Amino acid sequence: MERCRVQLSVLPCPPNTGRKRPVLEARELSKSYGAVKALDTVSFRAVGGEVIAIVGDNGAGKSTLLKVLSGAITHDTGQLRVGGELVDFRSPHDAEQVGIEAVYQDLALVNTLDVGSNIFLGREIPRKGMAGRIGLIDRRAMRREGREALRDLLGVEFPTMRRTVEMLSGGQRQAVAIVRSASRLEQRGRGVILLDEPTAALGVAQRQRVGMLIKRLASKGHLVVIVSHDLPTVFELASRIFVMRLGRLVTELHANDSDLSTLVGLITGAIEPTDITKVVADDDATASSDINRSSRGTK
């Protein structure tokens, strides 16, 4: 296939981002495994209340970036800031402490436990009195509060609180995993939710329900970061799309100003942006500077 090049109008940030402190900001993040550069000077910034998508072919670096953001792995060089503060994650627990929750494809649900127990996994509600002091948990309270959390985020009643999650549909399981992470953030206020392939292997109706949940999370002020191969859904949900290739963030698109064929071309390399804009916030996160570089192979 003949390679073509197009001039893309790449905006560094959504409106007013320069005045609003970024919730999440990466500066020149790099990660290598031997001679393989899994991440190569990746920079971006995002504010609360938006949905951003990270897309790319297999091996582009999406999963590595997600794991760095969630604390599952450490980056070699560069900086990561949350709410303007420099952070250095050594574990997922470190990320959770500053309000970053991740939901991976495996969902990390316990199939033999009911819905409420999964939502409160790791922060179980104890029974009152002596029973609680000896370690007994209140499953009824967890089902009740779990139902309220699901109602708040889904906008509908979730009728299956007593069922074990192995009996749920794919969309219901995905909703339980996302609500578990969101309910943790509600205790801290607003935060960041990282979603790895949230609509994979779901039917049309289930994808719509999960999409509704993602939009509702953003409406509550959370930043939602999705990694997905489901490009039509990416256009439906995300305001900005970051394209990765061979470990590099090659460009940023605004979903309203792009289309599926252009995005596919950028992912595969059939289209090369002639200008790549990298967004790096100032120390006070009130302004940004653009580093304009020519993409590889551009004359």
XYZ file of N, CA and C in Angstrom, residues 22-168:
441
model
N -4.575 19.778 35.543
C -4.735 18.408 35.043
C -4.861 17.414 36.190
N -5.740 16.456 36.025
C -5.850 15.372 36.992
C -4.701 14.398 36.811
N -4.341 14.152 35.553
C -3.294 13.182 35.233
C -2.393 13.772 34.163
N -1.091 13.688 34.390
C -0.135 14.281 33.462
C 1.109 13.407 33.368
N 1.474 13.058 32.156
C 2.696 12.289 31.904
C 3.680 13.171 31.156
N 4.928 13.103 31.569
C 5.977 13.873 30.905
C 7.115 12.945 30.497
N 7.264 12.759 29.212
C 8.403 12.028 28.648
C 8.586 10.646 29.287
N 7.504 9.921 29.505
C 7.607 8.595 30.121
C 8.260 7.604 29.162
N 9.250 6.871 29.663
C 9.917 5.842 28.872
C 10.066 4.572 29.695
N 9.979 3.442 29.005
C 10.144 2.138 29.642
C 10.746 1.177 28.633
N 11.841 0.516 29.037
C 12.510 -0.434 28.150
C 12.581 -1.805 28.790
N 12.537 -2.809 27.944
C 12.795 -4.190 28.342
C 13.964 -4.672 27.493
N 15.160 -4.570 28.052
C 16.346 -4.869 27.266
C 16.484 -3.846 26.150
N 16.588 -4.329 24.921
C 16.731 -3.433 23.775
C 15.389 -2.939 23.246
N 14.302 -3.463 23.794
C 12.963 -3.094 23.311
C 12.442 -1.876 24.067
N 12.116 -0.831 23.336
C 11.574 0.391 23.926
C 10.051 0.279 23.953
N 9.508 -0.148 25.084
C 8.056 -0.328 25.190
C 7.323 1.005 25.246
N 7.921 1.997 25.914
C 7.410 3.365 25.932
C 8.558 4.293 25.584
N 8.289 5.248 24.703
C 9.347 6.136 24.228
C 8.895 7.585 24.355
N 9.279 8.216 25.454
C 9.005 9.632 25.727
C 7.541 10.006 25.490
N 6.663 9.335 26.192
C 5.220 9.576 26.061
C 4.794 10.714 26.987
N 4.118 11.708 26.424
C 3.620 12.839 27.210
C 2.164 13.125 26.863
N 1.378 13.409 27.875
C -0.004 13.849 27.670
C -0.511 14.423 28.976
N -1.654 15.067 28.915
C -2.307 15.572 30.122
C -3.811 15.473 29.928
N -4.533 15.328 31.036
C -5.987 15.178 30.958
C -6.613 15.724 32.227
N -7.834 16.221 32.093
C -8.538 16.824 33.219
C -9.727 15.966 33.616
N -10.253 16.219 34.793
C -11.416 15.494 35.262
C -12.645 15.806 34.427
N -13.520 14.821 34.316
C -14.748 15.013 33.578
C -14.667 14.673 32.109
N -13.528 14.173 31.651
C -13.426 13.786 30.246
C -13.115 12.301 30.113
N -13.410 11.778 28.936
C -13.051 10.409 28.581
C -12.000 10.496 27.491
N -10.841 9.910 27.733
C -9.812 9.865 26.704
C -9.547 8.408 26.351
N -9.143 8.175 25.121
C -8.876 6.817 24.652
C -7.433 6.705 24.189
N -6.829 5.563 24.484
C -5.488 5.243 24.001
C -5.635 4.068 23.049
N -5.251 4.273 21.796
C -5.434 3.235 20.785
C -4.107 2.947 20.093
N -4.048 1.803 19.446
C -2.851 1.406 18.713
C -2.897 -0.070 18.409
N -2.032 -0.496 17.509
C -1.971 -1.903 17.147
C -1.338 -2.698 18.283
N -1.347 -4.016 18.178
C -0.673 -4.853 19.163
C 0.811 -4.496 19.205
N 1.342 -4.351 20.417
C 2.741 -3.984 20.573
C 3.010 -2.497 20.491
N 1.952 -1.688 20.428
C 2.139 -0.243 20.311
C 2.587 0.403 21.612
N 2.317 -0.267 22.748
C 2.695 0.288 24.043
C 1.522 0.655 24.919
N 0.310 0.373 24.458
C -0.888 0.750 25.221
C -0.923 0.088 26.591
N -0.716 -1.219 26.617
C -0.795 -1.957 27.882
C 0.312 -1.536 28.831
N 1.499 -1.284 28.290
C 2.604 -0.830 29.135
C 2.277 0.512 29.761
N 1.732 1.434 28.971
C 1.362 2.748 29.503
C 0.307 2.606 30.585
N -0.694 1.776 30.347
C -1.746 1.581 31.346
C -1.166 1.031 32.644
N -0.235 0.098 32.539
C 0.366 -0.494 33.734
C 1.240 0.506 34.477
N 1.902 1.399 33.754
C 2.676 2.450 34.417
C 1.742 3.393 35.164
N 0.645 3.779 34.525
C -0.304 4.696 35.161
C -0.959 4.078 36.387
N -1.131 2.754 36.377
C -1.801 2.077 37.493
C -0.838 1.611 38.574
N 0.467 1.791 38.361
C 1.444 1.361 39.357
C 1.834 -0.096 39.262
N 1.344 -0.810 38.243
C 1.676 -2.232 38.105
C 3.133 -2.432 37.706
N 3.676 -1.482 36.935
C 5.100 -1.481 36.613
C 5.620 -0.061 36.775
N 6.920 0.084 36.904
C 7.524 1.407 37.066
C 8.150 1.850 35.749
N 8.087 3.148 35.477
C 8.748 3.674 34.286
C 10.226 3.893 34.578
N 11.039 3.927 33.533
C 12.482 4.116 33.694
C 12.836 5.588 33.837
N 12.290 6.413 32.960
C 12.565 7.847 32.984
C 11.273 8.606 32.734
N 11.311 9.896 33.019
C 10.132 10.731 32.853
C 9.433 10.989 34.174
N 8.336 11.718 34.103
C 7.583 12.092 35.297
C 6.104 11.786 35.130
N 5.482 11.498 36.247
C 4.035 11.288 36.303
C 3.490 12.158 37.420
N 2.461 12.938 37.111
C 1.851 13.822 38.098
C 0.358 13.530 38.212
N -0.131 13.553 39.425
C -1.556 13.374 39.703
C -2.018 14.592 40.487
N -2.980 15.323 39.939
C -3.429 16.542 40.591
C -2.334 17.569 40.750
N -1.363 17.552 39.834
C -0.255 18.491 39.880
C 0.910 18.058 40.737
N 0.741 16.980 41.500
C 1.787 16.509 42.395
C 2.585 15.380 41.744
N 3.897 15.460 41.862
C 4.773 14.426 41.329
C 4.598 13.142 42.132
N 4.406 12.018 41.429
C 4.217 10.731 42.093
C 5.227 9.730 41.550
N 5.509 8.731 42.355
C 6.451 7.673 41.971
C 5.868 6.355 42.463
N 5.066 5.714 41.628
C 4.373 4.502 42.032
C 5.318 3.309 42.063
N 5.236 2.541 43.152
C 5.979 1.288 43.252
C 5.052 0.085 43.262
N 3.759 0.350 43.325
C 2.777 -0.736 43.352
C 1.410 -0.162 43.004
N 0.444 -1.014 42.631
C -0.920 -0.527 42.405
C -1.514 0.145 43.640
N -1.103 -0.306 44.814
C -1.606 0.316 46.042
C -1.214 1.789 46.098
N -0.003 2.116 45.655
C 0.423 3.512 45.634
C -0.503 4.345 44.748
N -0.862 3.803 43.593
C -1.757 4.521 42.680
C -3.144 4.683 43.291
N -3.631 3.641 43.928
C -4.950 3.707 44.552
C -4.990 4.762 45.647
N -3.878 4.940 46.350
C -3.834 5.908 47.447
C -4.017 7.338 46.968
N -3.690 7.616 45.705
C -3.870 8.976 45.185
C -5.065 9.057 44.236
N -5.897 8.006 44.214
C -7.148 8.079 43.472
C -7.120 7.553 42.057
N -6.261 6.569 41.775
C -6.249 5.925 40.462
C -6.668 4.474 40.621
N -7.721 4.095 39.913
C -8.231 2.729 39.945
C -8.158 2.138 38.544
N -7.807 0.865 38.451
C -7.699 0.199 37.154
C -8.617 -1.013 37.100
N -9.266 -1.193 35.959
C -10.084 -2.380 35.708
C -9.524 -3.047 34.457
N -8.912 -4.217 34.642
C -8.315 -4.937 33.522
C -9.334 -5.890 32.913
N -8.943 -6.510 31.800
C -9.862 -7.384 31.078
C -10.349 -8.561 31.912
N -9.494 -9.055 32.813
C -9.916 -10.214 33.618
C -10.880 -9.825 34.737
N -11.040 -8.508 34.982
C -12.002 -7.925 35.927
C -11.689 -8.189 37.392
N -10.884 -9.223 37.709
C -10.494 -9.524 39.092
C -11.699 -9.706 40.011
N -12.733 -10.373 39.511
C -13.906 -10.694 40.324
C -13.760 -12.092 40.906
N -14.401 -12.321 42.048
C -14.413 -13.647 42.673
C -15.727 -14.312 42.297
N -15.664 -15.308 41.438
C -16.876 -15.900 40.857
C -17.838 -16.475 41.888
N -17.308 -16.958 43.002
C -18.155 -17.638 43.989
C -18.794 -16.685 44.991
N -18.471 -15.390 44.914
C -19.070 -14.403 45.811
C -20.191 -13.657 45.101
N -21.133 -13.123 45.893
C -22.240 -12.389 45.289
C -21.799 -10.987 44.866
N -22.723 -10.252 44.271
C -22.407 -8.945 43.705
C -21.906 -7.974 44.771
N -22.640 -7.875 45.888
C -22.240 -6.953 46.944
C -20.871 -7.261 47.506
N -20.570 -8.551 47.692
C -19.270 -8.946 48.232
C -18.146 -8.586 47.278
N -18.393 -8.650 45.979
C -17.379 -8.269 45.003
C -17.166 -6.762 44.969
N -18.238 -6.000 45.093
C -18.094 -4.545 45.096
C -17.278 -4.082 46.300
N -17.445 -4.750 47.435
C -16.732 -4.354 48.653
C -15.521 -5.245 48.926
N -15.034 -5.928 47.919
C -13.882 -6.804 48.087
C -12.669 -6.010 48.573
N -12.111 -6.437 49.690
C -10.956 -5.760 50.264
C -11.306 -4.645 51.227
N -12.549 -4.280 51.299
C -13.007 -3.244 52.247
C -14.389 -3.635 52.775
N -14.480 -4.881 53.192
C -15.745 -5.456 53.641
C -16.327 -4.689 54.826
N -17.639 -4.640 54.891
C -18.336 -3.970 55.987
C -18.508 -4.963 57.136
N -17.974 -4.663 58.317
C -18.118 -5.601 59.441
C -19.505 -5.521 60.062
N -19.908 -6.590 60.690
C -21.154 -6.554 61.445
C -20.986 -5.659 62.662
N -22.095 -5.233 63.212
C -22.049 -4.393 64.393
C -21.799 -5.238 65.638
N -21.234 -4.593 66.648
C -21.052 -5.247 67.938
C -19.949 -6.284 67.947
N -20.110 -7.265 68.819
C -19.105 -8.294 69.025
C -18.827 -9.088 67.749
N -19.870 -9.333 66.948
C -19.681 -10.104 65.712
C -18.670 -9.429 64.793
N -18.754 -8.110 64.712
C -17.799 -7.384 63.882
C -16.402 -7.411 64.455
N -16.311 -7.380 65.777
C -14.991 -7.380 66.414
C -14.269 -8.702 66.237
N -15.005 -9.771 66.012
C -14.345 -11.060 65.802
C -14.217 -11.394 64.306
N -14.509 -10.386 63.461
C -14.215 -10.538 62.043
C -15.353 -10.952 61.141
N -16.591 -11.011 61.651
C -17.715 -11.378 60.796
C -18.160 -10.171 59.969
N -18.501 -10.409 58.712
C -18.865 -9.306 57.825
C -20.374 -9.272 57.602
N -20.855 -8.085 57.248
C -22.289 -7.849 57.069
C -22.619 -7.918 55.574
N -22.952 -9.089 55.075
C -23.233 -9.262 53.648
C -24.507 -8.525 53.237
N -25.466 -8.453 54.156
C -26.704 -7.740 53.838
C -26.419 -6.260 53.595
N -25.587 -5.664 54.447
C -25.236 -4.252 54.272
C -24.464 -4.037 52.975
N -23.588 -4.977 52.637
C -22.817 -4.842 51.398
C -23.722 -4.963 50.179
N -24.713 -5.839 50.240
C -25.661 -5.938 49.129
C -26.486 -4.658 49.010
N -26.903 -4.111 50.164
C -27.719 -2.894 50.140
C -26.916 -1.711 49.583
N -25.711 -1.503 50.109
C -24.907 -0.374 49.652
C -24.385 -0.594 48.236
N -24.133 -1.858 47.898
C -23.727 -2.169 46.535
C -24.827 -1.855 45.542
N -26.070 -2.181 45.913
C -27.212 -1.867 45.049
C -27.329 -0.358 44.852
N -27.128 0.416 45.930
C -27.210 1.871 45.832
C -26.125 2.425 44.912
N -24.912 1.860 45.018
C -23.814 2.313 44.155
C -24.112 2.013 42.692
N -24.642 0.826 42.426
C -25.004 0.457 41.061
C -26.127 1.338 40.524
N -27.117 1.619 41.370
C -28.229 2.477 40.957
C -27.724 3.884 40.644
N -26.827 4.374 41.478
C -26.308 5.727 41.301
C -25.557 5.864 39.984
N -24.764 4.849 39.637
C -23.930 4.941 38.444
C -24.617 4.435 37.181
N -25.480 3.436 37.324
C -26.176 2.902 36.157
C -27.490 3.614 35.879
N -28.062 4.209 36.930
C -29.334 4.886 36.767
C -30.527 3.950 36.756
N -30.292 2.660 36.994
C -31.380 1.673 37.033
C -31.121 0.703 38.178
N -32.154 -0.029 38.536
C -32.003 -1.051 39.569
C -31.212 -2.239 39.020
N -30.349 -2.784 39.850
C -29.590 -3.986 39.502
C -30.228 -5.132 40.274
N -30.979 -6.015 39.616
C -31.855 -6.952 40.326
C -31.196 -8.234 40.809
N -29.886 -8.326 40.722
C -29.257 -9.633 40.943
C -28.212 -9.600 42.056
N -28.454 -8.878 43.125
C -27.443 -8.691 44.159
C -27.073 -9.986 44.878
N -27.985 -10.928 44.966
C -27.704 -12.172 45.687
C -27.011 -13.226 44.818
N -26.995 -12.999 43.517
C -26.361 -13.973 42.631
C -24.843 -13.900 42.734
N -24.200 -15.042 42.556
C -22.745 -15.023 42.424
C -22.414 -14.456 41.047
N -21.247 -13.816 40.929
C -20.948 -13.114 39.680
C -20.746 -14.073 38.511
N -20.468 -15.347 38.802
C -20.320 -16.304 37.708
C -21.629 -16.509 36.956
N -22.748 -16.109 37.555
C -24.060 -16.263 36.925
C -24.473 -15.022 36.133
N -23.659 -13.978 36.155
C -24.018 -12.728 35.491
C -23.600 -12.740 34.025
